[in-house]
JSON list of C-alpha atoms and ligand atoms in Angstrom, two decimals:
[
{"chain": "A", "resi": 1, "resn": "MET", "atom": "CA", "xyz": [16.35, -2.82, 18.74]},
{"chain": "A", "resi": 2, "resn": "ARG", "atom": "CA", "xyz": [16.20, 0.84, 19.79]},
{"chain": "A", "resi": 3, "resn": "ILE", "atom": "CA", "xyz": [12.92, 2.67, 20.11]},
{"chain": "A", "resi": 4, "resn": "VAL", "atom": "CA", "xyz": [12.92, 6.42, 19.65]},
{"chain": "A", "resi": 5, "resn": "LYS", "atom": "CA", "xyz": [9.68, 8.15, 20.50]},
{"chain": "A", "resi": 6, "resn": "VAL", "atom": "CA", "xyz": [9.00, 11.47, 18.80]},
{"chain": "A", "resi": 7, "resn": "LYS", "atom": "CA", "xyz": [6.20, 13.96, 19.29]},
{"chain": "A", "resi": 8, "resn": "ASN", "atom": "CA", "xyz": [5.02, 14.49, 15.74]},
{"chain": "A", "resi": 9, "resn": "TYR", "atom": "CA", "xyz": [5.42, 13.57, 12.09]},
{"chain": "A", "resi": 10, "resn": "GLU", "atom": "CA", "xyz": [7.79, 16.49, 11.44]},
{"chain": "A", "resi": 11, "resn": "GLN", "atom": "CA", "xyz": [10.19, 15.26, 14.16]},
{"chain": "A", "resi": 12, "resn": "LEU", "atom": "CA", "xyz": [10.00, 11.71, 12.87]},
{"chain": "A", "resi": 13, "resn": "SER", "atom": "CA", "xyz": [10.82, 12.85, 9.35]},
{"chain": "A", "resi": 14, "resn": "GLN", "atom": "CA", "xyz": [13.61, 15.18, 10.49]},
{"chain": "A", "resi": 15, "resn": "MET", "atom": "CA", "xyz": [15.25, 12.43, 12.53]},
{"chain": "A", "resi": 16, "resn": "ALA", "atom": "CA", "xyz": [15.09, 9.98, 9.63]},
{"chain": "A", "resi": 17, "resn": "THR", "atom": "CA", "xyz": [16.47, 12.67, 7.29]},
{"chain": "A", "resi": 18, "resn": "ASP", "atom": "CA", "xyz": [19.38, 13.42, 9.64]},
{"chain": "A", "resi": 19, "resn": "ILE", "atom": "CA", "xyz": [20.31, 9.74, 9.90]},
{"chain": "A", "resi": 20, "resn": "ILE", "atom": "CA", "xyz": [20.11, 9.12, 6.14]},
{"chain": "A", "resi": 21, "resn": "ALA", "atom": "CA", "xyz": [21.93, 12.34, 5.22]},
{"chain": "A", "resi": 22, "resn": "GLY", "atom": "CA", "xyz": [24.59, 11.60, 7.84]},
{"chain": "A", "resi": 23, "resn": "ARG", "atom": "CA", "xyz": [25.22, 8.11, 6.44]},
{"chain": "A", "resi": 24, "resn": "ILE", "atom": "CA", "xyz": [25.48, 9.48, 2.87]},
{"chain": "A", "resi": 25, "resn": "ARG", "atom": "CA", "xyz": [27.98, 12.10, 4.02]},
{"chain": "A", "resi": 26, "resn": "GLN", "atom": "CA", "xyz": [30.05, 9.38, 5.71]},
{"chain": "A", "resi": 27, "resn": "LYS", "atom": "CA", "xyz": [29.90, 7.02, 2.72]},
{"chain": "A", "resi": 28, "resn": "GLN", "atom": "CA", "xyz": [29.10, 8.56, -0.64]},
{"chain": "A", "resi": 29, "resn": "ASP", "atom": "CA", "xyz": [28.47, 5.21, -2.34]},
{"chain": "A", "resi": 30, "resn": "LEU", "atom": "CA", "xyz": [25.97, 4.18, 0.33]},
{"chain": "A", "resi": 31, "resn": "VAL", "atom": "CA", "xyz": [23.58, 1.39, -0.64]},
{"chain": "A", "resi": 32, "resn": "LEU", "atom": "CA", "xyz": [20.19, 2.59, 0.49]},
{"chain": "A", "resi": 33, "resn": "GLY", "atom": "CA", "xyz": [17.13, 0.38, 0.78]},
{"chain": "A", "resi": 34, "resn": "LEU", "atom": "CA", "xyz": [13.98, 2.43, 0.25]},
{"chain": "A", "resi": 35, "resn": "SER", "atom": "CA", "xyz": [10.33, 2.09, 1.08]},
{"chain": "A", "resi": 36, "resn": "ALA", "atom": "CA", "xyz": [7.31, 3.62, -0.65]},
{"chain": "A", "resi": 37, "resn": "GLY", "atom": "CA", "xyz": [4.07, 4.38, 1.25]},
{"chain": "A", "resi": 38, "resn": "SER", "atom": "CA", "xyz": [2.80, 7.55, 2.87]},
{"chain": "A", "resi": 39, "resn": "THR", "atom": "CA", "xyz": [5.04, 7.51, 5.98]},
{"chain": "A", "resi": 40, "resn": "PRO", "atom": "CA", "xyz": [8.40, 8.45, 4.39]},
{"chain": "A", "resi": 41, "resn": "ILE", "atom": "CA", "xyz": [6.98, 11.17, 2.09]},
{"chain": "A", "resi": 42, "resn": "LEU", "atom": "CA", "xyz": [8.15, 14.06, 4.28]},
{"chain": "A", "resi": 43, "resn": "THR", "atom": "CA", "xyz": [11.54, 12.40, 4.82]},
{"chain": "A", "resi": 44, "resn": "TYR", "atom": "CA", "xyz": [12.00, 12.27, 1.04]},
{"chain": "A", "resi": 45, "resn": "GLN", "atom": "CA", "xyz": [10.97, 15.93, 0.78]},
{"chain": "A", "resi": 46, "resn": "LEU", "atom": "CA", "xyz": [13.44, 16.95, 3.49]},
{"chain": "A", "resi": 47, "resn": "LEU", "atom": "CA", "xyz": [16.24, 14.94, 1.88]},
{"chain": "A", "resi": 48, "resn": "ALA", "atom": "CA", "xyz": [15.50, 16.64, -1.45]},
{"chain": "A", "resi": 49, "resn": "GLN", "atom": "CA", "xyz": [15.68, 19.98, 0.37]},
{"chain": "A", "resi": 50, "resn": "GLU", "atom": "CA", "xyz": [19.07, 19.00, 1.85]},
{"chain": "A", "resi": 51, "resn": "HIS", "atom": "CA", "xyz": [20.22, 18.23, -1.67]},
{"chain": "A", "resi": 52, "resn": "GLN", "atom": "CA", "xyz": [18.99, 21.58, -3.03]},
{"chain": "A", "resi": 53, "resn": "GLN", "atom": "CA", "xyz": [20.10, 23.75, -0.11]},
{"chain": "A", "resi": 54, "resn": "THR", "atom": "CA", "xyz": [23.25, 22.09, 1.22]},
{"chain": "A", "resi": 55, "resn": "GLY", "atom": "CA", "xyz": [24.36, 20.06, -1.79]},
{"chain": "A", "resi": 56, "resn": "LEU", "atom": "CA", "xyz": [23.79, 16.64, -0.21]},
{"chain": "A", "resi": 57, "resn": "ASP", "atom": "CA", "xyz": [25.21, 14.49, -2.99]},
{"chain": "A", "resi": 58, "resn": "PHE", "atom": "CA", "xyz": [23.43, 11.35, -4.19]},
{"chain": "A", "resi": 59, "resn": "SER", "atom": "CA", "xyz": [25.55, 10.91, -7.32]},
{"chain": "A", "resi": 60, "resn": "LYS", "atom": "CA", "xyz": [27.26, 7.78, -5.99]},
{"chain": "A", "resi": 61, "resn": "THR", "atom": "CA", "xyz": [24.37, 6.46, -3.87]},
{"chain": "A", "resi": 62, "resn": "LYS", "atom": "CA", "xyz": [22.74, 3.22, -5.00]},
{"chain": "A", "resi": 63, "resn": "THR", "atom": "CA", "xyz": [19.12, 2.52, -4.14]},
{"chain": "A", "resi": 64, "resn": "PHE", "atom": "CA", "xyz": [17.05, -0.65, -3.96]},
{"chain": "A", "resi": 65, "resn": "ASN", "atom": "CA", "xyz": [13.33, -0.30, -3.36]},
{"chain": "A", "resi": 66, "resn": "LEU", "atom": "CA", "xyz": [11.63, -2.89, -1.24]},
{"chain": "A", "resi": 67, "resn": "ASP", "atom": "CA", "xyz": [8.68, -3.83, -3.38]},
{"chain": "A", "resi": 68, "resn": "GLU", "atom": "CA", "xyz": [6.35, -3.25, -6.30]},
{"chain": "A", "resi": 69, "resn": "TYR", "atom": "CA", "xyz": [2.80, -4.23, -7.19]},
{"chain": "A", "resi": 70, "resn": "TYR", "atom": "CA", "xyz": [2.72, -7.17, -9.57]},
{"chain": "A", "resi": 71, "resn": "GLY", "atom": "CA", "xyz": [0.94, -6.22, -12.79]},
{"chain": "A", "resi": 72, "resn": "LEU", "atom": "CA", "xyz": [1.53, -2.45, -12.62]},
{"chain": "A", "resi": 73, "resn": "SER", "atom": "CA", "xyz": [3.80, -0.72, -15.08]},
{"chain": "A", "resi": 74, "resn": "PRO", "atom": "CA", "xyz": [6.46, 1.67, -13.73]},
{"chain": "A", "resi": 75, "resn": "THR", "atom": "CA", "xyz": [4.46, 4.56, -15.20]},
{"chain": "A", "resi": 76, "resn": "HIS", "atom": "CA", "xyz": [1.15, 3.57, -13.56]},
{"chain": "A", "resi": 77, "resn": "SER", "atom": "CA", "xyz": [0.17, 6.33, -11.13]},
{"chain": "A", "resi": 78, "resn": "GLN", "atom": "CA", "xyz": [-0.15, 3.81, -8.26]},
{"chain": "A", "resi": 79, "resn": "SER", "atom": "CA", "xyz": [3.08, 1.93, -8.92]},
{"chain": "A", "resi": 80, "resn": "TYR", "atom": "CA", "xyz": [5.78, 2.37, -6.33]},
{"chain": "A", "resi": 81, "resn": "ARG", "atom": "CA", "xyz": [8.24, 3.24, -9.10]},
{"chain": "A", "resi": 82, "resn": "TYR", "atom": "CA", "xyz": [6.03, 6.19, -10.08]},
{"chain": "A", "resi": 83, "resn": "PHE", "atom": "CA", "xyz": [5.65, 7.17, -6.41]},
{"chain": "A", "resi": 84, "resn": "MET", "atom": "CA", "xyz": [9.42, 7.23, -5.84]},
{"chain": "A", "resi": 85, "resn": "GLU", "atom": "CA", "xyz": [10.04, 9.20, -9.03]},
{"chain": "A", "resi": 86, "resn": "LYS", "atom": "CA", "xyz": [7.44, 11.79, -8.00]},
{"chain": "A", "resi": 87, "resn": "HIS", "atom": "CA", "xyz": [8.41, 12.19, -4.35]},
{"chain": "A", "resi": 88, "resn": "PHE", "atom": "CA", "xyz": [12.16, 11.65, -4.44]},
{"chain": "A", "resi": 89, "resn": "PHE", "atom": "CA", "xyz": [14.12, 10.54, -7.49]},
{"chain": "A", "resi": 90, "resn": "SER", "atom": "CA", "xyz": [13.12, 13.47, -9.72]},
{"chain": "A", "resi": 91, "resn": "LYS", "atom": "CA", "xyz": [14.28, 15.95, -7.05]},
{"chain": "A", "resi": 92, "resn": "ILE", "atom": "CA", "xyz": [17.80, 14.66, -6.36]},
{"chain": "A", "resi": 93, "resn": "ASN", "atom": "CA", "xyz": [20.92, 13.82, -8.37]},
{"chain": "A", "resi": 94, "resn": "LEU", "atom": "CA", "xyz": [20.66, 10.05, -8.15]},
{"chain": "A", "resi": 95, "resn": "LYS", "atom": "CA", "xyz": [21.95, 8.41, -11.33]},
{"chain": "A", "resi": 96, "resn": "LYS", "atom": "CA", "xyz": [19.37, 6.36, -13.26]},
{"chain": "A", "resi": 97, "resn": "GLU", "atom": "CA", "xyz": [21.73, 3.38, -13.40]},
{"chain": "A", "resi": 98, "resn": "ASN", "atom": "CA", "xyz": [22.00, 3.41, -9.59]},
{"chain": "A", "resi": 99, "resn": "ILE", "atom": "CA", "xyz": [18.24, 3.07, -9.06]},
{"chain": "A", "resi": 100, "resn": "HIS", "atom": "CA", "xyz": [17.10, -0.53, -8.63]},
{"chain": "A", "resi": 101, "resn": "PHE", "atom": "CA", "xyz": [13.48, -1.53, -8.75]},
{"chain": "A", "resi": 102, "resn": "LEU", "atom": "CA", "xyz": [11.51, -4.73, -9.11]},
{"chain": "A", "resi": 103, "resn": "ASN", "atom": "CA", "xyz": [9.64, -4.71, -12.41]},
{"chain": "A", "resi": 104, "resn": "GLY", "atom": "CA", "xyz": [5.92, -5.28, -11.84]},
{"chain": "A", "resi": 105, "resn": "LEU", "atom": "CA", "xyz": [5.35, -6.28, -15.47]},
{"chain": "A", "resi": 106, "resn": "ILE", "atom": "CA", "xyz": [8.00, -8.96, -15.70]},
{"chain": "A", "resi": 107, "resn": "LYS", "atom": "CA", "xyz": [6.87, -12.20, -17.40]},
{"chain": "A", "resi": 108, "resn": "ASN", "atom": "CA", "xyz": [9.20, -14.41, -15.39]},
{"chain": "A", "resi": 109, "resn": "PRO", "atom": "CA", "xyz": [8.98, -13.05, -11.83]},
{"chain": "A", "resi": 110, "resn": "SER", "atom": "CA", "xyz": [11.12, -15.71, -10.17]},
{"chain": "A", "resi": 111, "resn": "LYS", "atom": "CA", "xyz": [14.01, -14.92, -12.51]},
{"chain": "A", "resi": 112, "resn": "GLU", "atom": "CA", "xyz": [13.50, -11.20, -11.84]},
{"chain": "A", "resi": 113, "resn": "CYS", "atom": "CA", "xyz": [13.57, -11.83, -8.08]},
{"chain": "A", "resi": 114, "resn": "GLN", "atom": "CA", "xyz": [16.75, -13.90, -8.26]},
{"chain": "A", "resi": 115, "resn": "LYS", "atom": "CA", "xyz": [18.35, -11.16, -10.35]},
{"chain": "A", "resi": 116, "resn": "TYR", "atom": "CA", "xyz": [17.41, -8.57, -7.72]},
{"chain": "A", "resi": 117, "resn": "GLU", "atom": "CA", "xyz": [19.03, -10.62, -4.96]},
{"chain": "A", "resi": 118, "resn": "GLN", "atom": "CA", "xyz": [22.19, -10.89, -7.07]},
{"chain": "A", "resi": 119, "resn": "GLU", "atom": "CA", "xyz": [22.21, -7.16, -7.74]},
{"chain": "A", "resi": 120, "resn": "ILE", "atom": "CA", "xyz": [21.96, -6.41, -4.02]},
{"chain": "A", "resi": 121, "resn": "LYS", "atom": "CA", "xyz": [24.88, -8.78, -3.36]},
{"chain": "A", "resi": 122, "resn": "LYS", "atom": "CA", "xyz": [26.92, -7.28, -6.19]},
{"chain": "A", "resi": 123, "resn": "ALA", "atom": "CA", "xyz": [26.40, -3.81, -4.69]},
{"chain": "A", "resi": 124, "resn": "GLY", "atom": "CA", "xyz": [27.89, -5.13, -1.43]},
{"chain": "A", "resi": 125, "resn": "GLY", "atom": "CA", "xyz": [24.57, -5.49, 0.41]},
{"chain": "A", "resi": 126, "resn": "VAL", "atom": "CA", "xyz": [22.28, -2.78, 1.75]},
{"chain": "A", "resi": 127, "resn": "ASP", "atom": "CA", "xyz": [24.00, -0.39, 4.18]},
{"chain": "A", "resi": 128, "resn": "LEU", "atom": "CA", "xyz": [20.85, 1.32, 5.42]},
{"chain": "A", "resi": 129, "resn": "GLN", "atom": "CA", "xyz": [17.33, -0.02, 4.98]},
{"chain": "A", "resi": 130, "resn": "ILE", "atom": "CA", "xyz": [14.34, 2.28, 5.47]},
{"chain": "A", "resi": 131, "resn": "LEU", "atom": "CA", "xyz": [11.11, 0.49, 6.37]},
{"chain": "A", "resi": 132, "resn": "GLY", "atom": "CA", "xyz": [7.49, 1.32, 7.05]},
{"chain": "A", "resi": 133, "resn": "ILE", "atom": "CA", "xyz": [5.11, -1.07, 8.76]},
{"chain": "A", "resi": 134, "resn": "GLY", "atom": "CA", "xyz": [1.65, -2.32, 7.84]},
{"chain": "A", "resi": 135, "resn": "HIS", "atom": "CA", "xyz": [-1.22, -2.41, 10.34]},
{"chain": "A", "resi": 136, "resn": "ASN", "atom": "CA", "xyz": [-0.76, -6.20, 10.31]},
{"chain": "A", "resi": 137, "resn": "GLY", "atom": "CA", "xyz": [2.96, -5.94, 11.03]},
{"chain": "A", "resi": 138, "resn": "HIS", "atom": "CA", "xyz": [4.16, -6.47, 7.46]},
{"chain": "A", "resi": 139, "resn": "ILE", "atom": "CA", "xyz": [7.56, -5.14, 6.42]},
{"chain": "A", "resi": 140, "resn": "GLY", "atom": "CA", "xyz": [8.05, -4.71, 2.69]},
{"chain": "A", "resi": 141, "resn": "PHE", "atom": "CA", "xyz": [5.19, -6.87, 1.46]},
{"chain": "A", "resi": 142, "resn": "ASN", "atom": "CA", "xyz": [6.17, -9.73, 3.75]},
{"chain": "A", "resi": 143, "resn": "GLU", "atom": "CA", "xyz": [2.72, -10.42, 5.11]},
{"chain": "A", "resi": 144, "resn": "PRO", "atom": "CA", "xyz": [1.94, -12.37, 8.31]},
{"chain": "A", "resi": 145, "resn": "GLY", "atom": "CA", "xyz": [3.10, -15.96, 7.93]},
{"chain": "A", "resi": 146, "resn": "SER", "atom": "CA", "xyz": [6.11, -15.04, 5.75]},
{"chain": "A", "resi": 147, "resn": "SER", "atom": "CA", "xyz": [9.14, -17.16, 6.51]},
{"chain": "A", "resi": 148, "resn": "PHE", "atom": "CA", "xyz": [12.05, -15.44, 8.20]},
{"chain": "A", "resi": 149, "resn": "ASN", "atom": "CA", "xyz": [14.22, -17.21, 5.60]},
{"chain": "A", "resi": 150, "resn": "SER", "atom": "CA", "xyz": [12.33, -15.67, 2.71]},
{"chain": "A", "resi": 151, "resn": "LYS", "atom": "CA", "xyz": [14.13, -13.95, -0.13]},
{"chain": "A", "resi": 152, "resn": "THR", "atom": "CA", "xyz": [12.84, -11.76, -2.96]},
{"chain": "A", "resi": 153, "resn": "ARG", "atom": "CA", "xyz": [9.71, -13.31, -4.41]},
{"chain": "A", "resi": 154, "resn": "VAL", "atom": "CA", "xyz": [6.11, -12.87, -5.57]},
{"chain": "A", "resi": 155, "resn": "VAL", "atom": "CA", "xyz": [3.58, -12.74, -2.74]},
{"chain": "A", "resi": 156, "resn": "LYS", "atom": "CA", "xyz": [-0.17, -12.67, -2.44]},
{"chain": "A", "resi": 157, "resn": "LEU", "atom": "CA", "xyz": [-1.21, -9.53, -0.60]},
{"chain": "A", "resi": 158, "resn": "ASP", "atom": "CA", "xyz": [-3.07, -9.84, 2.66]},
{"chain": "A", "resi": 159, "resn": "ARG", "atom": "CA", "xyz": [-6.76, -8.83, 2.59]},
{"chain": "A", "resi": 160, "resn": "GLN", "atom": "CA", "xyz": [-6.08, -6.05, 5.08]},
{"chain": "A", "resi": 161, "resn": "THR", "atom": "CA", "xyz": [-3.24, -4.67, 2.93]},
{"chain": "A", "resi": 162, "resn": "ILE", "atom": "CA", "xyz": [-5.48, -4.66, -0.15]},
{"chain": "A", "resi": 163, "resn": "ILE", "atom": "CA", "xyz": [-8.24, -2.84, 1.75]},
{"chain": "A", "resi": 164, "resn": "THR", "atom": "CA", "xyz": [-5.82, -0.28, 3.27]},
{"chain": "A", "resi": 165, "resn": "ASN", "atom": "CA", "xyz": [-4.02, 0.42, 0.01]},
{"chain": "A", "resi": 166, "resn": "SER", "atom": "CA", "xyz": [-7.21, 0.56, -2.05]},
{"chain": "A", "resi": 167, "resn": "ARG", "atom": "CA", "xyz": [-7.62, 4.16, -0.78]},
{"chain": "A", "resi": 168, "resn": "ASN", "atom": "CA", "xyz": [-4.99, 5.14, -3.32]},
{"chain": "A", "resi": 169, "resn": "PHE", "atom": "CA", "xyz": [-6.69, 3.53, -6.32]},
{"chain": "A", "resi": 170, "resn": "LYS", "atom": "CA", "xyz": [-9.58, 4.98, -8.34]},
{"chain": "A", "resi": 171, "resn": "ALA", "atom": "CA", "xyz": [-12.89, 3.14, -7.86]},
{"chain": "A", "resi": 172, "resn": "ALA", "atom": "CA", "xyz": [-12.84, 1.52, -11.30]},
{"chain": "A", "resi": 173, "resn": "GLU", "atom": "CA", "xyz": [-9.22, 0.40, -11.10]},
{"chain": "A", "resi": 174, "resn": "ARG", "atom": "CA", "xyz": [-8.32, -3.20, -10.45]},
{"chain": "A", "resi": 175, "resn": "ILE", "atom": "CA", "xyz": [-6.30, -3.32, -7.27]},
{"chain": "A", "resi": 176, "resn": "PRO", "atom": "CA", "xyz": [-3.31, -5.64, -7.56]},
{"chain": "A", "resi": 177, "resn": "GLN", "atom": "CA", "xyz": [-3.64, -8.79, -5.47]},
{"chain": "A", "resi": 178, "resn": "LYS", "atom": "CA", "xyz": [0.04, -9.69, -5.70]},
{"chain": "A", "resi": 179, "resn": "ALA", "atom": "CA", "xyz": [3.36, -7.96, -5.32]},
{"chain": "A", "resi": 180, "resn": "LEU", "atom": "CA", "xyz": [7.08, -8.53, -5.73]},
{"chain": "A", "resi": 181, "resn": "THR", "atom": "CA", "xyz": [8.93, -7.96, -2.48]},
{"chain": "A", "resi": 182, "resn": "ILE", "atom": "CA", "xyz": [12.38, -8.45, -1.08]},
{"chain": "A", "resi": 183, "resn": "GLY", "atom": "CA", "xyz": [12.30, -11.15, 1.59]},
{"chain": "A", "resi": 184, "resn": "ILE", "atom": "CA", "xyz": [12.64, -11.02, 5.35]},
{"chain": "A", "resi": 185, "resn": "GLN", "atom": "CA", "xyz": [16.08, -12.59, 5.16]},
{"chain": "A", "resi": 186, "resn": "THR", "atom": "CA", "xyz": [17.05, -9.97, 2.58]},
{"chain": "A", "resi": 187, "resn": "ILE", "atom": "CA", "xyz": [15.82, -7.17, 4.85]},
{"chain": "A", "resi": 188, "resn": "MET", "atom": "CA", "xyz": [17.63, -8.65, 7.85]},
{"chain": "A", "resi": 189, "resn": "SER", "atom": "CA", "xyz": [20.92, -8.75, 5.94]},
{"chain": "A", "resi": 190, "resn": "ALA", "atom": "CA", "xyz": [20.99, -4.93, 5.78]},
{"chain": "A", "resi": 191, "resn": "LYS", "atom": "CA", "xyz": [23.72, -3.51, 8.01]},
{"chain": "A", "resi": 192, "resn": "GLU", "atom": "CA", "xyz": [21.39, -0.95, 9.57]},
{"chain": "A", "resi": 193, "resn": "ILE", "atom": "CA", "xyz": [17.61, -0.64, 9.60]},
{"chain": "A", "resi": 194, "resn": "ILE", "atom": "CA", "xyz": [15.34, 2.27, 10.44]},
{"chain": "A", "resi": 195, "resn": "LEU", "atom": "CA", "xyz": [11.62, 1.65, 10.68]},
{"chain": "A", "resi": 196, "resn": "LEU", "atom": "CA", "xyz": [9.35, 4.70, 10.53]},
{"chain": "A", "resi": 197, "resn": "ALA", "atom": "CA", "xyz": [5.97, 4.50, 12.21]},
{"chain": "A", "resi": 198, "resn": "GLY", "atom": "CA", "xyz": [3.51, 7.38, 12.28]},
{"chain": "A", "resi": 199, "resn": "LYS", "atom": "CA", "xyz": [0.86, 7.78, 14.98]},
{"chain": "A", "resi": 200, "resn": "ASN", "atom": "CA", "xyz": [-1.58, 5.59, 13.02]},
{"chain": "A", "resi": 201, "resn": "LYS", "atom": "CA", "xyz": [0.83, 2.69, 13.69]},
{"chain": "A", "resi": 202, "resn": "LYS", "atom": "CA", "xyz": [0.97, 3.05, 17.49]},
{"chain": "A", "resi": 203, "resn": "ARG", "atom": "CA", "xyz": [-1.17, -0.05, 17.98]},
{"chain": "A", "resi": 204, "resn": "ILE", "atom": "CA", "xyz": [0.89, -2.37, 15.83]},
{"chain": "A", "resi": 205, "resn": "ILE", "atom": "CA", "xyz": [4.15, -1.01, 17.25]},
{"chain": "A", "resi": 206, "resn": "SER", "atom": "CA", "xyz": [3.07, -1.73, 20.82]},
{"chain": "A", "resi": 207, "resn": "LYS", "atom": "CA", "xyz": [2.01, -5.22, 19.66]},
{"chain": "A", "resi": 208, "resn": "VAL", "atom": "CA", "xyz": [5.46, -5.75, 18.09]},
{"chain": "A", "resi": 209, "resn": "LEU", "atom": "CA", "xyz": [7.16, -4.61, 21.29]},
{"chain": "A", "resi": 210, "resn": "LYS", "atom": "CA", "xyz": [5.05, -6.83, 23.57]},
{"chain": "A", "resi": 211, "resn": "SER", "atom": "CA", "xyz": [5.04, -9.91, 21.37]},
{"chain": "A", "resi": 212, "resn": "GLU", "atom": "CA", "xyz": [7.57, -12.71, 21.18]},
{"chain": "A", "resi": 213, "resn": "ILE", "atom": "CA", "xyz": [9.36, -13.04, 17.84]},
{"chain": "A", "resi": 214, "resn": "THR", "atom": "CA", "xyz": [6.83, -14.65, 15.53]},
{"chain": "A", "resi": 215, "resn": "SER", "atom": "CA", "xyz": [6.17, -14.85, 11.80]},
{"chain": "A", "resi": 216, "resn": "ASP", "atom": "CA", "xyz": [2.53, -13.96, 12.59]},
{"chain": "A", "resi": 217, "resn": "ILE", "atom": "CA", "xyz": [3.82, -10.41, 13.13]},
{"chain": "A", "resi": 218, "resn": "PRO", "atom": "CA", "xyz": [6.69, -10.13, 10.64]},
{"chain": "A", "resi": 219, "resn": "ALA", "atom": "CA", "xyz": [8.17, -6.93, 12.15]},
{"chain": "A", "resi": 220, "resn": "THR", "atom": "CA", "xyz": [8.98, -8.81, 15.39]},
{"chain": "A", "resi": 221, "resn": "VAL", "atom": "CA", "xyz": [11.95, -10.33, 13.52]},
{"chain": "A", "resi": 222, "resn": "LEU", "atom": "CA", "xyz": [13.65, -6.93, 13.77]},
{"chain": "A", "resi": 223, "resn": "LYS", "atom": "CA", "xyz": [14.30, -7.64, 17.46]},
{"chain": "A", "resi": 224, "resn": "LYS", "atom": "CA", "xyz": [17.02, -10.00, 16.24]},
{"chain": "A", "resi": 225, "resn": "HIS", "atom": "CA", "xyz": [18.77, -7.33, 14.17]},
{"chain": "A", "resi": 226, "resn": "PRO", "atom": "CA", "xyz": [21.95, -5.90, 15.74]},
{"chain": "A", "resi": 227, "resn": "ASN", "atom": "CA", "xyz": [21.38, -2.35, 14.49]},
{"chain": "A", "resi": 228, "resn": "CYS", "atom": "CA", "xyz": [17.72, -1.52, 14.12]},
{"chain": "A", "resi": 229, "resn": "THR", "atom": "CA", "xyz": [15.98, 1.68, 15.24]},
{"chain": "A", "resi": 230, "resn": "ILE", "atom": "CA", "xyz": [12.25, 2.21, 15.31]},
{"chain": "A", "resi": 231, "resn": "ILE", "atom": "CA", "xyz": [11.22, 5.85, 15.19]},
{"chain": "A", "resi": 232, "resn": "VAL", "atom": "CA", "xyz": [7.65, 6.07, 16.38]},
{"chain": "A", "resi": 233, "resn": "GLU", "atom": "CA", "xyz": [5.33, 9.04, 16.67]},
{"chain": "A", "resi": 234, "resn": "MET", "atom": "CA", "xyz": [3.72, 9.01, 20.11]},
{"chain": "A", "resi": 235, "resn": "ASN", "atom": "CA", "xyz": [1.70, 12.00, 21.18]},
{"chain": "B", "resi": 1, "resn": "LIG", "atom": "C1", "xyz": [6.07, 0.10, 0.95]},
{"chain": "B", "resi": 1, "resn": "LIG", "atom": "C2", "xyz": [6.10, -1.03, 1.88]},
{"chain": "B", "resi": 1, "resn": "LIG", "atom": "C3", "xyz": [5.07, -1.19, 2.94]},
{"chain": "B", "resi": 1, "resn": "LIG", "atom": "C4", "xyz": [4.73, 0.11, 3.65]},
{"chain": "B", "resi": 1, "resn": "LIG", "atom": "C5", "xyz": [3.65, -0.11, 4.73]},
{"chain": "B", "resi": 1, "resn": "LIG", "atom": "C6", "xyz": [3.23, 1.18, 5.39]},
{"chain": "B", "resi": 1, "resn": "LIG", "atom": "O1", "xyz": [7.17, 0.05, 0.05]},
{"chain": "B", "resi": 1, "resn": "LIG", "atom": "O2", "xyz": [6.96, -1.85, 1.77]},
{"chain": "B", "resi": 1, "resn": "LIG", "atom": "O3", "xyz": [5.52, -2.14, 3.87]},
{"chain": "B", "resi": 1, "resn": "LIG", "atom": "O4", "xyz": [5.87, 0.63, 4.26]},
{"chain": "B", "resi": 1, "resn": "LIG", "atom": "O5", "xyz": [2.52, -0.70, 4.15]},
{"chain": "B", "resi": 1, "resn": "LIG", "atom": "O6", "xyz": [2.65, 2.03, 4.46]},
{"chain": "B", "resi": 1, "resn": "LIG", "atom": "P1", "xyz": [2.22, 3.52, 4.84]},
{"chain": "B", "resi": 1, "resn": "LIG", "atom": "O7", "xyz": [3.46, 4.27, 5.12]},
{"chain": "B", "resi": 1, "resn": "LIG", "atom": "O8", "xyz": [1.52, 4.02, 3.60]},
{"chain": "B", "resi": 1, "resn": "LIG", "atom": "O9", "xyz": [1.33, 3.41, 6.01]}
]
């Protein structure tokens, strides 16, 4: 696991953009694993700028998002699908059929999760996975205690995650207590991983670095990955 320390959020986002854009230029049909959340917002903006200004071409790129709130429709303003559409998909030339997302409204979630795993396999696996990290060390919505062998499934969100993410919901809205997420094993099968951590994540990142590999801090599993970079804002 490589650690790259950057001075500010702009540098973090520029570095992530350069890596992602570089991989797409090397392999047009790149399979890209994407994360929602506030951390990659500027990266998505910069990638969209690359598309508009330099013609970075997403027409063959396939994307798989990590997770979605269970119970939210793709058009709900707090769904991750809506978030990705707003910040990224609507600004680039990704083909609709190449966007893969877990459906938060699905009646039979375990079937949906199995289907997602199969779709990732059929695409040849994820080439580059972008991750954020929760204050409790979660990756995707794999909360503390998640098995390292876990695959795509429905999970109960951690109390801390619900509290942190409630900032995005209106007071009267019911905050989802569950989510669909790709598993830790699924994340680990990506060929390359980049985890983005802003300065608000300094504490959990230093915990990850100091700790042994443990499911109590899910992100520690990344130490076992052969090609994982953590870009962390340290100022
Ligand atoms: C989002 C996701 C989460 C977030 C994490 C950090 O798709 O899987 O693991 O990456 O909660 O979120 P932010 O960036 O909002 O601090």
